[in-house]
Steps between C-alpha positions, in 0.01 A plus 500: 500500500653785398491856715366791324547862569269744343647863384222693341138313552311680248390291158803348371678470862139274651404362140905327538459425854169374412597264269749350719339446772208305297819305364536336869816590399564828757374690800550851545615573816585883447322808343631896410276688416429904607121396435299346841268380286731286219691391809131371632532223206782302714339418859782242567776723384735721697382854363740808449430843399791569313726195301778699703413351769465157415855560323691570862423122606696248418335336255141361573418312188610282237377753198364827444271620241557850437210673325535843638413818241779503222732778668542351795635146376894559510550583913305191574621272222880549583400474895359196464739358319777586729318359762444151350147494392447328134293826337186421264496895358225649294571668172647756399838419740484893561474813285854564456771337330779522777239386726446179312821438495568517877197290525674226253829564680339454856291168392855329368691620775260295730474167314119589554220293293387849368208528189346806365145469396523413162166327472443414163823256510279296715175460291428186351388680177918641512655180572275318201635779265832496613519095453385567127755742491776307630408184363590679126093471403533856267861500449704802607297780631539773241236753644214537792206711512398561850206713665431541854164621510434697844135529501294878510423435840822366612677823367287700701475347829895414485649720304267818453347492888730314666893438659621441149350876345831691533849449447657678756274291742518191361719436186398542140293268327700243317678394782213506752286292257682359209832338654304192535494501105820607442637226743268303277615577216885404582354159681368406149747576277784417776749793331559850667372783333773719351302819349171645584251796346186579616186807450234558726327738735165632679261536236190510698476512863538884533339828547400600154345138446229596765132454430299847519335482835676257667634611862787373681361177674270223310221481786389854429622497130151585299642329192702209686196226319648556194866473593723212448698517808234588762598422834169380619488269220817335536484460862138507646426136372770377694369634862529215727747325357849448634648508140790705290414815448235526710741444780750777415234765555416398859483285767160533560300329195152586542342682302501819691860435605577497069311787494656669745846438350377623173400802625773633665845230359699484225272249314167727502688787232397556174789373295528827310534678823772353635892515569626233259757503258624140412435430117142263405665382174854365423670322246880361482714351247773268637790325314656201690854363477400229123344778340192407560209779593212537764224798433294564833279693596288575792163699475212567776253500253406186517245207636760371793615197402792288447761593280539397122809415379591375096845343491620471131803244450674335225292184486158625648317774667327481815149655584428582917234642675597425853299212534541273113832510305381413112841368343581549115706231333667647193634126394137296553256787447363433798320631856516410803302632760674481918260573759670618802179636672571561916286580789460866499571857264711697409461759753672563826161360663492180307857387571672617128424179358638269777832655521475628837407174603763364297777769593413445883530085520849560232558733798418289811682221298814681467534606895383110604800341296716768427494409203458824233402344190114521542597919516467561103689836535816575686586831654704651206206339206254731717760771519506464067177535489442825694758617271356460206191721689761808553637451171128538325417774727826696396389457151139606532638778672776626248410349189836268480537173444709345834758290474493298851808510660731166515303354172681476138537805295 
């Protein structure tokens, strides 16, 4: 039985915890949080205000989970790891690129079992396509076409409303959102990506997009009915439920206390009304070490859903929507259709298509043996891979095409 602490309990920090404790796998027997009320979800736990304070005892579990907000990964990442805990670490690593390196020196200075969230690794829909893959099915991968579709309402409770609206907050958008696909990306192909371009920005989620009439919060809003992203329409329906993103809003779910929350928090504002300034549409072109090419973007104008993904190779072409994988033989002329269907979505709520399941037992797996093979990405892979984020970001931002650092020329 493996001993869990718990450094951040909101969504991702329980839905992991969660997950292992269902496993019979772990117990959590500690909890930082500065919220009474996430805190609350461990009874059995030791609770803690601050992860500060959990971090001046000698260490009290076998693991930590750290899932607190994206800026304040680094200080408890490389504490951790000094102190012997193996670290299960959301994504991104943290929002700067020194800081991800200390992180990745810290974790292999400890010999810690150490994983950053990469879920999709872990999906049984990305380990069927990656045994085509490897297996030689469409020959050498020449080109991928990939889209992350974030969902209307996902962009604006997240990214619009939410802890991910602002840079300077939080980080920008790629790397808060899209290093799961970039990491992806380089698990597929298994090459490092040596040049990068990418265009984007806010197209619509701003001031001059405003409906006439509307008014700054969607309860009073006399022409919220016909808006996409009305608040009471995204979250109403869930009152009484203990589900994502219900449960970001507040702890009390009923509908007065959703109500309440929408009336005076972050998640009642009319999305043209608010402080955001991360981009809703992004595209990036990526060259990788053969020659071979990956065209991705990520849009929030979309159904939420799984992503779609076209991988064109020498010998065949493969067809995914998240959930079948359609596979084009160029020598027989023939289809075949793989079902990988799992329990769950795509979302956050329904588990990303089993890999949080699946990341957490590779996890739990790893610290039981000590063995690190079930961990599909090692501290300098995940390092890559937020690399490739900065290197997008600088060319979105300056209109060059980046070269990234240690590849060929």
């Amino acid at each position: 039985m493996v001993t869990l602490a718990v450094v951040g309990a909101g969504s991702r920090g329980t839905s992991y915890a969660r997950h292992a404790v269902e496993s019979g796998q772990a117990r959590v027997v500690a909890v930082a949080d500065p919220a009474a009320g996430r805190r609350a979800r461990y009874p059995e736990a030791a609770h803690y205000a601050d992860w500060r304070e959990l971090a001046a005892l000698p260490r009290q579990a076998d693991a930590v989970i750290i899932a607190t907000q994206d800026r304040e990964h680094v200080e408890p990442a490389v504490r951790f790891a000094d102190l012997g805990y193996d670290i299960l670490l959301e994504k991104p690593m943290a929002v700067s690129e020194d800081d991800c390196r200390e992180i990745v020196a810290a974790a292999e200075r400890s010999g810690a079992i150490f994983a950053v969230c990469h879920v999709l690794r872990y999906t049984p829909y990305t380990r069927a396509l990656k045994s085509l893959i490897d297996a030689g099915r469409i020959g050498e991968i020449v080109s991928i076409q990939h889209l992350e579709p974030v969902g209307w309402w996902h962009q604006a409770h997240s990214y619009v409303r939410g802890n991910w609206r602002r840079t300077d907050e939080s980080t920008f958008m790629l790397l808060a959102k899209s290093c799961h696909d970039l990491d992806w990306l380089v698990h597929l192909t298994g090459e490092q990506v040596t040049k990068v371009s990418s265009f984007g920005g806010l197209k619509h989620f701003r001031a001059e997009n405003r409906p006439e009439g509307a008014t700054d919060r969607c309860l009073d809003c006399p022409v919220e009915a016909d808006c996409a992203y009305s608040a009471k329409r995204i979250y109403l329906p869930l009152a009484g439920q203990d589900v994502w993103p219900l449960s970001v809003l507040t702890d009390d779910l009923s509908e007065q206390g959703v109500l309440d929350a929408l009336r005076t928090g972050l998640y009642g504002r009319c999305v043209y009304a608010c402080d955001n300034d991360v981009v809703d549409h992004q595209v990036v072109n990526m060259e990788f070490e053969s020659g071979a090419t990956a065209a991705f973007t990520m849009t929030a104008f979309t159904p939420a859903a799984h992503r779609q993904t076209r991988v064109f190779g020498t010998r065949g072409s493969i067809d995914g929507d998240g959930e079948r994988l359609v596979v084009h033989d160029f020598v027989t002329g023939r289809s075949e259709t793989v079902d990988t269907r799992a329990t769950g979505d795509a979302t956050a709520s329904g588990g990303h298509g089993g890999g949080d399941e699946g990341l957490v037992d590779a996890f739990l797996s790893a610290v039981t043996t000590r063995d690190r093979s079930p961990i599909l990405s090692s501290p300098s892979e995940s390092l890559h891979s937020h690399l490739i984020a900065w290197a997008a970001e600088r060319s979105r931002l300056n209109g060059e095409t980046v070269t990234l650092e240690g590849t060929p020329q």
